[in-house]
XYZ file of C-alpha atoms in Angstrom:
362
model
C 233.257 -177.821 -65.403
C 236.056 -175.223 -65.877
C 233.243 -172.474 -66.907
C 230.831 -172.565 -63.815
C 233.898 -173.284 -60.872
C 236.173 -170.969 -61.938
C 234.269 -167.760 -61.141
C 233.110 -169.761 -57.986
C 236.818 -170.116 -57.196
C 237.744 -166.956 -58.003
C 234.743 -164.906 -56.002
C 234.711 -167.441 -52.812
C 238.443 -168.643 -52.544
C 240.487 -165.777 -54.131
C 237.669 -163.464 -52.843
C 237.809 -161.126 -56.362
C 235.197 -158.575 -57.202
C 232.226 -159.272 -59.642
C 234.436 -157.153 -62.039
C 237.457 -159.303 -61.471
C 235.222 -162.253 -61.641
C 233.796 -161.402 -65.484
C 237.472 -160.071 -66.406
C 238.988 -164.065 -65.274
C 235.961 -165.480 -67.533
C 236.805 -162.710 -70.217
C 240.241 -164.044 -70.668
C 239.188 -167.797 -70.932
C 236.746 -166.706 -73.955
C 239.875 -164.159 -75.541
C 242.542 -166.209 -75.108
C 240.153 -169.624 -76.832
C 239.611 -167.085 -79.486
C 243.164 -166.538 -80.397
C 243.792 -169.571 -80.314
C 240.765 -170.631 -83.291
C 240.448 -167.200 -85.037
C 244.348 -166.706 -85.305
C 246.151 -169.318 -85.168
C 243.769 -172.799 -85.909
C 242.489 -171.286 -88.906
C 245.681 -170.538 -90.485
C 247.441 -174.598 -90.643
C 247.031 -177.173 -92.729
C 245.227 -180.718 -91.884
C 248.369 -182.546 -90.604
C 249.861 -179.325 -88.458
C 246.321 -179.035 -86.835
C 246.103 -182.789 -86.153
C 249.557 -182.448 -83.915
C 248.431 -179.061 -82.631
C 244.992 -180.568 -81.489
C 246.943 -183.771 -80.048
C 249.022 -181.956 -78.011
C 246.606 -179.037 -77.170
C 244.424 -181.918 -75.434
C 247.519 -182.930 -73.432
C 247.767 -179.208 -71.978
C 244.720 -179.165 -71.138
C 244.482 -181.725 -68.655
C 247.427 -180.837 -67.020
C 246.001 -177.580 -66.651
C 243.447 -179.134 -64.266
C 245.712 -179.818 -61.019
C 247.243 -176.358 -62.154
C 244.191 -175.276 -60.465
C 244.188 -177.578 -57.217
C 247.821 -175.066 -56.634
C 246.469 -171.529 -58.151
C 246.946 -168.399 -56.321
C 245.334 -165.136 -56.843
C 247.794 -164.642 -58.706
C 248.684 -167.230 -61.137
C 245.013 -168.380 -61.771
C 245.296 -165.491 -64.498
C 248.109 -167.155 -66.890
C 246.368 -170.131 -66.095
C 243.049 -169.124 -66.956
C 244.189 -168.204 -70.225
C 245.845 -171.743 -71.032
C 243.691 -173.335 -70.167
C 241.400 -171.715 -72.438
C 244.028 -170.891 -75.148
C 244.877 -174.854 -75.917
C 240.478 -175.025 -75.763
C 241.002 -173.129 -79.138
C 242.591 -176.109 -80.733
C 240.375 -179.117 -79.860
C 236.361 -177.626 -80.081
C 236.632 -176.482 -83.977
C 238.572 -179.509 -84.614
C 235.957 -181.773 -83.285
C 232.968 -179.910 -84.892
C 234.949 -180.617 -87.975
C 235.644 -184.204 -87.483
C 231.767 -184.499 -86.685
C 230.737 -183.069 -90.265
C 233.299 -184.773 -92.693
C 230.461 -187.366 -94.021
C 229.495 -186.871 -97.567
C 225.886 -187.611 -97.464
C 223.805 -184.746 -95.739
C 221.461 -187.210 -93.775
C 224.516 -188.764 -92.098
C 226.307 -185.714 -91.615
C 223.239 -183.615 -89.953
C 222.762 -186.824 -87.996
C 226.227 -186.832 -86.631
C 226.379 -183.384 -85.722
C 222.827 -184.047 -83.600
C 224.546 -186.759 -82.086
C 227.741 -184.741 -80.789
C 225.762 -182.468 -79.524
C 223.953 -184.359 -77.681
C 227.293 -186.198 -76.245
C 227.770 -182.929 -75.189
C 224.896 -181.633 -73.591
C 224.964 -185.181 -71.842
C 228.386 -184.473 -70.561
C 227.425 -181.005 -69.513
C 224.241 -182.953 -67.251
C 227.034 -185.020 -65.584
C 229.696 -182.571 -65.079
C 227.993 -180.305 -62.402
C 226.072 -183.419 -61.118
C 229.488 -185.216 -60.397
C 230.664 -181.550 -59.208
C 228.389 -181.395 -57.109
C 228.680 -184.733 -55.405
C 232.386 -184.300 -55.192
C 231.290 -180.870 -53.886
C 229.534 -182.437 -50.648
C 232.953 -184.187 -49.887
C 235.893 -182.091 -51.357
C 236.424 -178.090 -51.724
C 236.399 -176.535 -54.875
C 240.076 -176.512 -55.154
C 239.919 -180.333 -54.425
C 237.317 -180.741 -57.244
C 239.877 -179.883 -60.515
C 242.078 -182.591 -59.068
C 239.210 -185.167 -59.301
C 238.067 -183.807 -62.608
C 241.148 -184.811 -64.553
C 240.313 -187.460 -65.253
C 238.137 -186.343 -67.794
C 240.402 -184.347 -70.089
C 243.077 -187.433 -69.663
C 240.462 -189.606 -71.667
C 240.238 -186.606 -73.880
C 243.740 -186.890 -75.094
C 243.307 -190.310 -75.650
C 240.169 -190.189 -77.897
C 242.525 -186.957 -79.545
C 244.360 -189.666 -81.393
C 241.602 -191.218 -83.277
C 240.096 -188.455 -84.018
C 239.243 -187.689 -88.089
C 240.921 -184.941 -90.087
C 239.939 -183.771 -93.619
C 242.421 -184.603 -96.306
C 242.719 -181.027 -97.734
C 241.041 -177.644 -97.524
C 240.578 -174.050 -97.996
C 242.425 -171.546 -96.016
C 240.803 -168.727 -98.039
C 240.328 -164.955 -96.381
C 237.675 -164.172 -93.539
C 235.624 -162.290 -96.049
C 235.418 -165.238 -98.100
C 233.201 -166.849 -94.851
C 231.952 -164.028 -93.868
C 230.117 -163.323 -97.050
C 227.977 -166.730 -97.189
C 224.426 -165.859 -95.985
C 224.515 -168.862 -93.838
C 227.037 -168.171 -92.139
C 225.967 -164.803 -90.728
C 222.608 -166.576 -90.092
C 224.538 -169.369 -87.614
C 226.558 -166.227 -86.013
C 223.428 -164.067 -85.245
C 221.761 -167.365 -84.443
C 224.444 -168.338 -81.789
C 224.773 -164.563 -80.341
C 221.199 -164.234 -79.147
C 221.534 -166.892 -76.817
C 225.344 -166.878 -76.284
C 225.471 -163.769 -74.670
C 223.194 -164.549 -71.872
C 224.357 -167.702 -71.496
C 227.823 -166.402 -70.809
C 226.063 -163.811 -67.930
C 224.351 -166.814 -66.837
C 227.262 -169.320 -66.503
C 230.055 -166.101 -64.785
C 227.149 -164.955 -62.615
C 224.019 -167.450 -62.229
C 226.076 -169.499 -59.607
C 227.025 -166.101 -58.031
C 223.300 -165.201 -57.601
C 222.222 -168.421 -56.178
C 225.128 -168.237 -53.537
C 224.413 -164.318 -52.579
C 220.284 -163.730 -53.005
C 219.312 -167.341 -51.779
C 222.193 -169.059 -49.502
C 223.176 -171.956 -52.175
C 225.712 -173.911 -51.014
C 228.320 -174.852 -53.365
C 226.880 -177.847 -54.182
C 223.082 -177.073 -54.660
C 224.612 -174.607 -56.902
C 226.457 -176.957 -59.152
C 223.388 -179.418 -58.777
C 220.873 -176.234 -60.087
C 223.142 -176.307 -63.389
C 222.717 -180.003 -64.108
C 218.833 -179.148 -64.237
C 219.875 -176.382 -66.672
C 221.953 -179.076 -69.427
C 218.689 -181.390 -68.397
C 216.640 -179.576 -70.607
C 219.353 -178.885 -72.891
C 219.826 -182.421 -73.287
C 216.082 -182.733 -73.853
C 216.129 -180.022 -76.761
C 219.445 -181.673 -78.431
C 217.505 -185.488 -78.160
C 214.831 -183.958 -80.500
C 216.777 -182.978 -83.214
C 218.946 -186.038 -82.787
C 215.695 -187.918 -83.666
C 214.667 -185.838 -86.265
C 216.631 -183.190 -88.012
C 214.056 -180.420 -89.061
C 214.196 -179.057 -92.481
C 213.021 -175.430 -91.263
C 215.590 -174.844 -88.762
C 214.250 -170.748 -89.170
C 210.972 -171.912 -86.445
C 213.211 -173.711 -84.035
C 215.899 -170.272 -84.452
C 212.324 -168.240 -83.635
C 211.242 -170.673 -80.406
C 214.600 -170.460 -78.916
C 214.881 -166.482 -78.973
C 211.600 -166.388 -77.324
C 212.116 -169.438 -74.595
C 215.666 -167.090 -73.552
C 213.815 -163.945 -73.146
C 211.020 -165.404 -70.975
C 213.779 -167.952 -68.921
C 215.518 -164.295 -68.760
C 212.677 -163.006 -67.530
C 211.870 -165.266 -65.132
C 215.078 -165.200 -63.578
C 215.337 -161.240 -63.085
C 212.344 -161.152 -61.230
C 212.684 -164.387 -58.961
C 212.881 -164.149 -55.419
C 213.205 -167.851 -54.338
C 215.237 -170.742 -55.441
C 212.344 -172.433 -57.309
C 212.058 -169.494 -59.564
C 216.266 -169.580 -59.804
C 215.119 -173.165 -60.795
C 212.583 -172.415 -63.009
C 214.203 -169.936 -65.479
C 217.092 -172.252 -65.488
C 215.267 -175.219 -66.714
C 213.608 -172.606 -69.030
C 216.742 -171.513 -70.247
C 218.199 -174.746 -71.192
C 215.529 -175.502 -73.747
C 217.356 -172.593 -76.122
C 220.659 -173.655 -74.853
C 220.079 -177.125 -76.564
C 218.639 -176.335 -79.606
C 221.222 -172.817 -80.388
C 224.431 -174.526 -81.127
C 222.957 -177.883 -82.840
C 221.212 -175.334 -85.095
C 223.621 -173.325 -85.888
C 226.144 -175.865 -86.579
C 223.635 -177.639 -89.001
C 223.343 -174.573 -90.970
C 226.887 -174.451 -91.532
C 227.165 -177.653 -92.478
C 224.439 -176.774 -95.528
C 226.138 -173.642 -96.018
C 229.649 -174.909 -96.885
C 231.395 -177.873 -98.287
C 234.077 -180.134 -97.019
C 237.549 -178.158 -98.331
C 235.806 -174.666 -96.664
C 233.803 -176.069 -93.636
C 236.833 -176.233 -91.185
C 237.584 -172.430 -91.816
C 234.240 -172.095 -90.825
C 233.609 -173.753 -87.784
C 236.600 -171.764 -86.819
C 235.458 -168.522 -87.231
C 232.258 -169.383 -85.973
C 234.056 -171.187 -82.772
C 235.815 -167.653 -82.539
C 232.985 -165.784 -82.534
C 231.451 -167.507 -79.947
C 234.504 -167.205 -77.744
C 234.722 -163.603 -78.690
C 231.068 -162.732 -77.449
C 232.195 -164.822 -74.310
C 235.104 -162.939 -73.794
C 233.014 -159.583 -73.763
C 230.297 -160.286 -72.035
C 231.742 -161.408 -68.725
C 233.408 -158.531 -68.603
C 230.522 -156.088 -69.867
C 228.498 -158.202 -67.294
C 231.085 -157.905 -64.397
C 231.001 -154.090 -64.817
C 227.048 -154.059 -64.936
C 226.776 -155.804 -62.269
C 228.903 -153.165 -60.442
C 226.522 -151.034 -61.641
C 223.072 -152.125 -61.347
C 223.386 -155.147 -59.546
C 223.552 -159.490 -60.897
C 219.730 -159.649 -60.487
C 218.654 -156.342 -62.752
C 221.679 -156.846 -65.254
C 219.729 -160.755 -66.175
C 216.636 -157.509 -67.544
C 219.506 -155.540 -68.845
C 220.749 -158.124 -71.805
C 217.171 -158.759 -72.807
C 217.204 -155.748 -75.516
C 220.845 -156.960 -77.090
C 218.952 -160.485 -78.102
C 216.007 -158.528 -79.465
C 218.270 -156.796 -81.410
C 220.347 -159.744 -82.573
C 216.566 -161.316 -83.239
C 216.106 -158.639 -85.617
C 219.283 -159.479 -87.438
C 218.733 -162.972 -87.553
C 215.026 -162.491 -89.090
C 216.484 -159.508 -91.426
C 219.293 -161.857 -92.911
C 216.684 -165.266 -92.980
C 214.313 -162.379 -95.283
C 217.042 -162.115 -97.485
C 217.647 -165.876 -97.560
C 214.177 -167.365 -97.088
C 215.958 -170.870 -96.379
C 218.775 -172.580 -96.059
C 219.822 -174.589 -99.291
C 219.456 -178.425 -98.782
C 223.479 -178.778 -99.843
C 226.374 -176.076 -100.127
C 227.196 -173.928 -103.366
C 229.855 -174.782 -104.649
């Protein structure tokens, strides 16, 4: 929710410029990777439990934060909000993988993200219901709900005994991990253009009201949640295809979206797009998971978390500034090349490593 209305609130209430608009979603992704790069990576089992308790707490209160925002403290708040987010995604990737036997485990991590994606369908749809009634500064008030159950759940959440706090380089040089990060980048990056400006687009080229908008999205995490079912059902073996049809579904839903000049192409390339969307993270996670074992595997996901909320952090505000430039309609063209590039990474390192090993090296 907090990723496609804030840079709704921010253009259409606080009336910022696209740059302003990519620089408030630049410091949600920065200040979440901080948080999981820096500072999650770095404690031990019990002092991340309490950290990820209490980070849960903040962030619900950050919601009616919102409801009284300004122009001017929506910026600390911004970053809270996503700072405390740095603490609790990692930790429940983690939580998600701890079962010994890889079926299970692979099975579990489907599962979450699936939970996910579902929540992702519901979120704009309930947005955009509350939307019809409520104005967007209404709508984080209703939506606390959510992060109040949250911190609930946060106490029966799973933690692993004991584990490896070893260097970055030590992460860095497993094969699989560099496939899951140039996995996750080809689609990340667009997908963070997509969520800071997509709304944006719909609201300026075709008159969108607030709540079509929010509606449009929950079509996007549709297919998404038809991408994640499938590997919930059955976990591939070759997850190197699946990393191939995604790359190619985001540069045709990218496609399709530069060059649409109606709402049912908007709505098109956004169903397109969520097909990739759904099947990116699962896969990346589940290559991880074969990559590393239990005592390394939370060092991991954090990295990788960080990573993702670095390229998140960047490309709002490389986006905002192209879009300055060239305009939000040419810039969707414009990141094409950067996930043919990342493509060529992906297939380079997968040469090196024709597959994934069944179980991690110990």
């Amino acid at each position: 929710m907090l990723a496609t209305s804030i840079p709704l609130l921010t253009r259409y209430v606080f009336d910022f410029s696209g740059l302003q608009v990519g620089l408030a979603s630049a410091l949600f992704s920065v200040s979440t990777f901080l948080m999981s790069a820096y500072i999650n990576t770095k404690l031990t089992s019990h002092v991340r439990r309490n950290l990820f308790v209490g980070s849960t707490l903040v962030y619900a209160l950050t919601f009616p934060l919102f409801y009284f925002s300004s122009e001017y403290s929506i910026w600390p708040l911004v970053f809270l909000a996503g700072f405390v987010l740095g603490a609790v995604m990692p930790n429940i990737i983690t939580s998600a993988g701890l079962f010994p036997d890889r079926r299970i485990r692979e099975r579990v991590l489907a599962i979450y993200t699936f939970t996910l994606s579902a929540s992702l369908i519901a979120g704009p749809a309930i947005d955009s219901a509350v939307l019809w009634f409520f104005t967007l500064r209404e709508s984080f008030l209703f939506f606390t709900i959510f992060p109040a159950i949250l911190f609930i759940a946060s106490f029966f959440i799973r933690f692993p005994e004991s584990e490896d706090t070893g260097p970055t380089t030590k992460v860095w040089r497993n094969p699989g991990f560099r496939v899951s990060v140039y996995n996750i980048l080809a689609y990340n990056i667009p997908f963070g253009v997509i969520l800071t400006f997509g709304g944006i687009f719909a609201r300026d080229s075709f008159h969108a009201s607030y709540s079509l908008i929010t509606l449009l999205f929950s079509l996007f995490f549709a297919t998404s949640l038809l991408g994640r079912l499938l590997l919930t059902i059955r976990t591939p073996e070759n997850l190197w295809r699946l990393m191939s049809v995604s790359v190619a579904l985001t540069v045709v839903g990218l496609t399709v979206l530069g060059v649409s000049h109606s709402l049912y192409g908007y709505a098109l390339s956004l169903l397109i797009l969520g097909l990739p969307h759904g099947l990116t993270y699962p896969l990346s996670l589940l290559t991880l998971s074969r990559s590393f074992d239990e005592r390394t595997r939370s060092a991991a996901n954090s990295y990788f978390f960080s990573i993702m909320m670095a390229s998140g952090a960047i490309m709002p505000f490389a986006a905002g500034a192209l879009v300055e430039l060239i305009g939000i309609q040419h810039s969707f063209i414009a990141i094409i090349p950067p996930v043919g590039a990342l493509y060529y990474l992906l297939k380079r390192e997968m040469g090196r490593k024709t597959s994934i090993p069944a179980e991690p090296r110990p």
